[in-house]
Amino acid sequence: MSTKSATETSTPLSSGSAGPLSGRCRVPGDKSISHRALILGGLAVGRTRVAGLLEGEDVLCTAAAMRALGAGIIRDNDGAWSVSGVGIGGLQEPEAILDLGNSGTGTRLLMGAVAGHDLTAFFSGDASLRKRPMARVTEPLKRMGARITARAGGKLPLAIIGAAEPLPLTYATPVASAQVKSAILLAGLSAPGETTVIEPLASRDHTENLMRHFGATVTSTATNEGGRRITVIGQPELRARDLVIPGDPSSAAFPAVAALVLPNSAIEITGIGINPLRAGLFTTLSEMGADIQLSNRRIEGGEPVADLVISASALRGVTVPAERAPSMIDEYPILAVAAAFANGPTIMHGLAELRVKESDRLAAIAQGLADCGIEVAIEGDTLIVRGTGERPEGGAAVAAALDHRIAMSFLVLGMAARRPVTIDDAATIATSFPGFVALMNGLGAAIAEAHP
Ligand code: S3P
């Protein structure tokens, strides 16, 4: 099997038995922070230089949308990006539909940003994005004065007529979603006074951190119910300020789990964001017996960062509480793969939100694992993977369903299973992890174009 020419544009891909992984790597920049850097940089006054921006398709869609809204965004020769902001209130009406591709984050955050501007904008995206619920964002934005018309069920395409004079809002979100929280806070930047979001569990706080980085006043306090209450003071003057984006822990998760399940592996991944509101996977893997060492802890661009050394480990099944879900919401597909190699059942509670990600991830994980010979069950919003401590059979053809994390997770499974695993569409990987195949093969994986 030749691994030379395989990339994440080749479709389909096959991942076969790999030797131990070794070496040192960096993964691309954090996707969540990259979207926010472009949006908030575009709302600041002056030029922000962003180093380490993720150049994945999702983020490039947000860059194109922010350009269409009037921000100046260019990639400099040294690989950093320059964002020339227009100031809050300064966004222009885009001439064409804003096409956000596969990106729920780009869509929902930009909806918030434009909701407080006196302009009309149309949003659409790919077949996956057009299935995803938007009412969770449109309802609060309407209360702030935006007028929004969406397709039945609150789906894309939709049109927003932003409020010339947006109203501040205090809103308790029914779901712990950083996208919902961020949309409201971004709209709140244009409103006079305080806009407050109360969330039932703490979700990732990159919007709050970056708003502060650009000079806004944002407070965040714990609620008695275990959630958080976040307030932004509206109509600040955001000032351009350079930043460095850490490596994406959600991307690091793939080589990390591969190294854990492939005997005798040891790899280092440098410069990874370890924000506690993103670190649930590493907590869970440690509970499973994973050997993950953190070193060189530092703060970059207002975010905690570290280097990780991961060594192959015998994993055991654990129970993952529902309260941990927001801190690892994107990591359940790869955790389920780790669980397939563990000894004993891994029981993951509180996964209802996985039904409305890039695919119905709960169904996609269960189907793919079952096809690979692993005992798996869904009970309500709980996923149970019954690992035996033996290598799973593998040998399946898995449908990626326009979902990058499903595609990458099953390629990792194929690396250590008895028989190779194939995914039907690798192009989706480029939404979040361009260079995934080369990086994994550089560490010792055997991912190649699949020849039917
Ligand atoms: C994200 C938040 C999460 C996550 C997504 C990125 C963000 O979605 O799944 O990949 O950058 O705010 P929810 O906020 O809807 O849970």
XYZ file of N, CA and C in Angstrom, residues 75-217:
429
model
N -3.668 37.188 3.899
C -2.605 36.331 4.430
C -1.285 36.964 4.042
N -0.435 37.237 5.020
C 0.864 37.850 4.738
C 1.862 36.775 4.296
N 2.995 37.238 3.732
C 3.984 36.288 3.197
C 4.557 35.369 4.261
N 4.602 35.823 5.506
C 5.176 34.984 6.565
C 4.167 33.983 7.127
N 2.962 33.929 6.545
C 1.970 32.954 6.994
C 1.027 33.490 8.053
N 1.340 34.667 8.623
C 0.386 35.279 9.565
C -0.727 35.963 8.756
N -1.819 36.253 9.424
C -2.946 36.915 8.753
C -3.112 38.319 9.324
N -3.455 39.276 8.440
C -3.728 40.647 8.876
C -5.217 40.906 8.751
N -5.789 41.373 9.836
C -7.228 41.681 9.843
C -7.378 43.175 10.105
N -7.906 43.908 9.112
C -8.133 45.345 9.288
C -9.592 45.535 9.657
N -9.812 45.928 10.894
C -11.173 45.989 11.419
C -11.884 47.284 11.057
N -13.211 47.216 11.103
C -14.050 48.365 10.722
C -14.669 49.030 11.942
N -14.497 48.431 13.122
C -15.110 48.978 14.340
C -16.541 48.492 14.491
N -17.004 48.412 15.750
C -18.383 47.968 16.008
C -19.341 48.966 15.357
N -20.325 48.456 14.642
C -21.257 49.325 13.902
C -20.797 49.569 12.481
N -19.581 49.133 12.144
C -19.015 49.474 10.835
C -19.173 48.418 9.755
N -19.800 47.276 10.066
C -19.942 46.249 9.027
C -20.837 46.755 7.905
N -20.515 46.322 6.678
C -21.296 46.733 5.500
C -22.209 45.608 5.042
N -23.233 45.991 4.287
C -24.140 44.967 3.761
C -23.425 44.148 2.688
N -23.394 42.814 2.833
C -22.733 42.005 1.806
C -23.567 41.955 0.522
N -22.873 41.901 -0.610
C -23.593 41.912 -1.899
C -24.202 40.561 -2.221
N -23.576 39.507 -1.723
C -24.035 38.163 -2.090
C -24.345 37.364 -0.824
N -24.890 36.184 -1.034
C -25.176 35.277 0.094
C -23.868 34.914 0.796
N -23.882 34.900 2.111
C -22.714 34.443 2.875
C -22.785 32.917 2.942
N -21.827 32.259 2.294
C -21.821 30.796 2.250
C -20.810 30.294 3.278
N -21.304 29.716 4.365
C -20.411 29.283 5.446
C -20.009 27.819 5.336
N -20.279 27.220 4.171
C -19.787 25.848 3.955
C -20.332 24.880 4.984
N -19.432 24.270 5.747
C -19.771 23.229 6.727
C -19.838 23.783 8.149
N -19.621 25.117 8.288
C -19.292 25.653 9.609
C -20.464 26.222 10.422
N -20.872 25.480 11.418
C -21.883 25.967 12.359
C -21.359 27.124 13.183
N -20.094 27.054 13.571
C -19.526 28.127 14.393
C -19.500 29.434 13.612
N -18.970 29.392 12.392
C -18.924 30.611 11.570
C -20.312 31.188 11.392
N -21.271 30.346 11.073
C -22.634 30.817 10.821
C -23.222 31.488 12.060
N -23.189 30.777 13.166
C -23.902 31.280 14.350
C -23.215 32.524 14.911
N -21.894 32.554 14.914
C -21.213 33.734 15.447
C -21.425 34.944 14.542
N -21.366 34.715 13.232
C -21.581 35.851 12.315
C -23.012 36.350 12.379
N -23.969 35.434 12.591
C -25.359 35.885 12.751
C -25.446 36.865 13.915
N -24.747 36.546 15.007
C -24.722 37.455 16.151
C -24.079 38.789 15.798
N -22.959 38.719 15.080
C -22.246 39.968 14.747
C -23.100 40.872 13.871
N -23.817 40.313 12.903
C -24.589 41.178 11.993
C -25.936 41.584 12.600
N -26.411 40.850 13.610
C -27.753 41.138 14.166
C -27.845 42.543 14.747
N -26.723 43.098 15.180
C -26.730 44.450 15.742
C -26.267 45.501 14.749
N -26.234 45.150 13.469
C -25.839 46.111 12.432
C -27.034 46.394 11.521
N -27.087 47.620 11.029
C -28.202 48.052 10.185
C -27.962 47.580 8.749
N -28.116 46.292 8.528
C -27.883 45.734 7.190
C -28.686 44.439 7.052
N -28.792 43.989 5.807
C -29.469 42.718 5.537
C -28.430 41.719 5.031
N -28.455 40.523 5.600
C -27.496 39.489 5.173
C -28.210 38.153 5.032
N -27.781 37.388 4.028
C -28.355 36.068 3.749
C -27.279 35.017 4.045
N -27.675 33.962 4.736
C -26.717 32.909 5.127
C -27.126 31.572 4.522
N -26.134 30.835 4.021
C -26.388 29.446 3.642
C -25.115 28.620 3.835
N -25.206 27.349 3.500
C -24.052 26.472 3.687
C -24.274 25.148 2.991
N -23.453 24.154 3.318
C -23.536 22.870 2.623
C -24.698 22.021 3.160
N -24.840 20.818 2.620
C -26.001 19.989 2.961
C -26.035 19.651 4.446
N -24.857 19.514 5.074
C -24.803 19.244 6.517
C -25.278 20.470 7.289
N -24.743 21.626 6.961
C -25.090 22.853 7.704
C -26.566 23.214 7.538
N -27.125 22.923 6.350
C -28.530 23.278 6.101
C -29.494 22.403 6.900
N -28.967 21.341 7.517
C -29.829 20.488 8.368
C -29.774 20.921 9.829
N -28.861 21.807 10.197
C -28.601 22.051 11.626
C -29.523 23.133 12.192
N -29.885 23.012 13.473
C -30.859 23.945 14.054
C -30.263 25.337 14.266
N -30.980 26.344 13.824
C -30.536 27.727 14.006
C -31.449 28.503 14.959
N -32.606 27.934 15.303
C -33.559 28.666 16.163
C -32.928 29.000 17.516
N -32.020 28.165 17.976
C -31.361 28.419 19.269
C -30.619 29.764 19.260
N -30.262 30.221 18.055
C -29.592 31.522 17.921
C -30.583 32.595 17.456
N -31.455 32.241 16.523
C -32.354 33.273 15.977
C -33.331 33.774 17.042
N -33.771 32.892 17.954
C -34.752 33.350 18.960
C -34.183 34.475 19.826
N -33.017 34.288 20.480
C -32.491 35.422 21.255
C -32.140 36.630 20.395
N -31.654 36.407 19.190
C -31.280 37.576 18.359
C -32.522 38.385 17.970
N -33.641 37.689 17.783
C -34.890 38.423 17.498
C -35.261 39.294 18.689
N -35.064 38.761 19.902
C -35.386 39.551 21.093
C -34.508 40.795 21.186
N -33.358 40.753 20.544
C -32.476 41.932 20.548
C -32.832 42.905 19.424
N -33.860 42.547 18.626
C -34.360 43.493 17.616
C -34.095 43.093 16.183
N -33.361 42.001 15.953
C -33.120 41.578 14.565
C -34.385 40.935 14.010
N -34.597 41.095 12.694
C -35.691 40.366 12.045
C -35.070 39.246 11.217
N -35.598 38.060 11.390
C -34.953 36.886 10.774
C -36.012 35.989 10.152
N -35.768 35.589 8.918
C -36.654 34.624 8.264
C -35.828 33.427 7.853
N -36.219 32.269 8.383
C -35.485 31.036 8.068
C -36.429 30.052 7.411
N -35.865 28.987 6.877
C -36.653 27.890 6.344
C -37.384 27.182 7.484
N -38.359 26.370 7.131
C -39.130 25.640 8.145
C -38.182 24.944 9.115
N -38.523 24.984 10.406
C -37.679 24.334 11.406
C -36.472 25.168 11.772
N -36.455 26.432 11.342
C -35.342 27.315 11.700
C -34.034 26.920 11.030
N -34.109 26.446 9.791
C -32.899 25.979 9.096
C -32.409 27.010 8.075
N -31.137 26.868 7.679
C -30.587 27.672 6.581
C -31.210 27.209 5.261
N -31.249 28.034 4.223
C -30.823 29.422 4.191
C -31.742 30.310 5.029
N -31.180 31.394 5.546
C -31.993 32.366 6.272
C -31.501 33.774 5.989
N -32.400 34.727 6.259
C -32.076 36.139 6.054
C -32.183 36.868 7.384
N -31.235 37.759 7.644
C -31.279 38.589 8.856
C -31.328 40.049 8.444
N -32.306 40.770 8.982
C -32.275 42.234 8.877
C -31.839 42.709 10.258
N -30.619 43.181 10.327
C -30.048 43.567 11.622
C -30.769 44.770 12.202
N -30.663 44.906 13.521
C -31.337 46.013 14.218
C -30.452 47.265 14.163
N -31.040 48.379 13.711
C -30.282 49.638 13.698
C -29.991 50.065 15.136
N -30.954 49.779 16.019
C -30.750 50.111 17.437
C -31.021 48.873 18.280
N -30.050 47.950 18.350
C -30.281 46.696 19.060
C -30.492 46.913 20.557
N -31.255 45.986 21.129
C -31.564 46.064 22.561
C -30.647 45.122 23.330
N -30.186 45.534 24.511
C -29.447 44.574 25.329
C -30.399 43.478 25.808
N -29.859 42.353 26.210
C -30.699 41.201 26.566
C -30.081 40.457 27.737
N -30.955 39.904 28.579
C -30.508 38.900 29.554
C -31.195 37.607 29.170
N -30.408 36.575 28.914
C -30.967 35.368 28.308
C -30.381 34.119 28.949
N -31.264 33.225 29.394
C -30.826 31.923 29.928
C -30.906 30.919 28.783
N -29.766 30.405 28.342
C -29.778 29.453 27.228
C -30.189 28.069 27.737
N -31.085 27.392 27.012
C -31.464 26.047 27.442
C -30.327 25.039 27.229
N -29.453 25.269 26.245
C -28.328 24.352 26.009
C -27.018 25.044 26.360
N -26.064 24.249 26.848
C -24.724 24.797 27.122
C -23.978 24.831 25.800
N -24.157 25.916 25.060
C -23.549 26.026 23.735
C -22.747 27.310 23.641
N -21.447 27.159 23.357
C -20.598 28.345 23.197
C -21.009 29.136 21.963
N -21.577 28.445 20.989
C -21.999 29.164 19.779
C -23.176 30.083 20.085
N -24.129 29.586 20.861
C -25.289 30.412 21.219
C -24.830 31.586 22.087
N -24.043 31.250 23.115
C -23.527 32.300 24.009
C -22.790 33.368 23.200
N -21.930 32.928 22.295
C -21.096 33.872 21.545
C -21.929 34.744 20.617
N -22.939 34.160 19.994
C -23.793 34.948 19.092
C -24.438 36.098 19.865
N -24.934 35.779 21.054
C -25.618 36.814 21.850
C -24.615 37.871 22.322
N -23.457 37.432 22.783
C -22.448 38.402 23.253
C -21.967 39.283 22.099
N -21.819 38.697 20.911
C -21.379 39.496 19.758
C -22.440 40.524 19.381
N -23.715 40.126 19.416
C -24.787 41.105 19.161
C -24.789 42.163 20.259
N -24.498 41.718 21.501
C -24.478 42.632 22.643
C -23.418 43.716 22.524
N -22.386 43.469 21.728
C -21.359 44.508 21.522
C -21.972 45.762 20.892
N -23.032 45.573 20.094
C -23.648 46.719 19.399
C -24.755 47.373 20.213
N -25.177 46.712 21.290
C -26.314 47.228 22.067
C -25.813 48.129 23.199
N -26.637 49.110 23.621
C -26.225 49.915 24.774
C -26.392 49.094 26.058
N -25.592 49.338 27.061
C -25.764 48.655 28.355
C -25.266 47.228 28.350
N -25.792 46.458 29.318
C -25.246 45.122 29.562
C -26.060 44.031 28.882
N -25.380 43.135 28.220
C -26.026 41.926 27.694
C -25.463 40.735 28.465
N -26.378 39.895 28.956
C -25.982 38.790 29.844
C -26.493 37.464 29.306
N -25.634 36.467 29.326
C -26.028 35.097 28.991
C -25.828 34.243 30.229
N -26.861 33.453 30.560
C -26.742 32.509 31.679
C -26.777 31.113 31.066
N -25.711 30.349 31.273
C -25.669 29.019 30.660
C -25.742 27.931 31.729
N -26.405 26.805 31.402
C -26.639 25.771 32.418
C -25.368 25.054 32.861
N -24.391 24.947 31.971
C -23.057 24.415 32.293
C -22.073 25.313 31.560
N -20.863 25.431 32.081
C -19.886 26.315 31.442
C -19.469 25.751 30.086
N -19.571 26.567 29.039
C -19.061 26.177 27.719
C -17.778 26.945 27.450
N -17.074 26.577 26.389
C -15.764 27.192 26.100
C -15.865 28.713 26.114
N -14.823 29.360 26.639
C -14.905 30.803 26.909
C -13.960 31.623 26.025
N -13.691 31.143 24.814
C -12.757 31.869 23.942
C -13.307 33.234 23.519
N -14.622 33.335 23.361
C -15.190 34.639 22.982
C -14.935 35.657 24.080
N -15.191 35.247 25.320
C -14.971 36.157 26.452
C -13.497 36.563 26.521
N -12.596 35.565 26.399
C -11.155 35.850 26.488
C -10.715 36.820 25.390
N -11.200 36.576 24.174
C -10.761 37.440 23.062
C -11.417 38.818 23.125
N -12.658 38.885 23.581
C -13.274 40.213 23.739
C -12.446 41.053 24.710
N -12.010 40.420 25.793
C -11.156 41.146 26.758
C -9.833 41.534 26.099
N -9.285 40.618 25.318
C -8.011 40.872 24.625
C -8.117 42.146 23.772
N -9.278 42.350 23.155
C -9.460 43.527 22.297
C -9.992 44.740 23.074
N -10.174 44.601 24.392
C -10.492 45.775 25.208
C -11.915 45.882 25.720
N -12.764 44.885 25.492
C -14.136 44.938 26.016
C -14.135 44.541 27.492
N -15.178 44.939 28.210
C -15.348 44.516 29.598
C -16.328 43.349 29.615
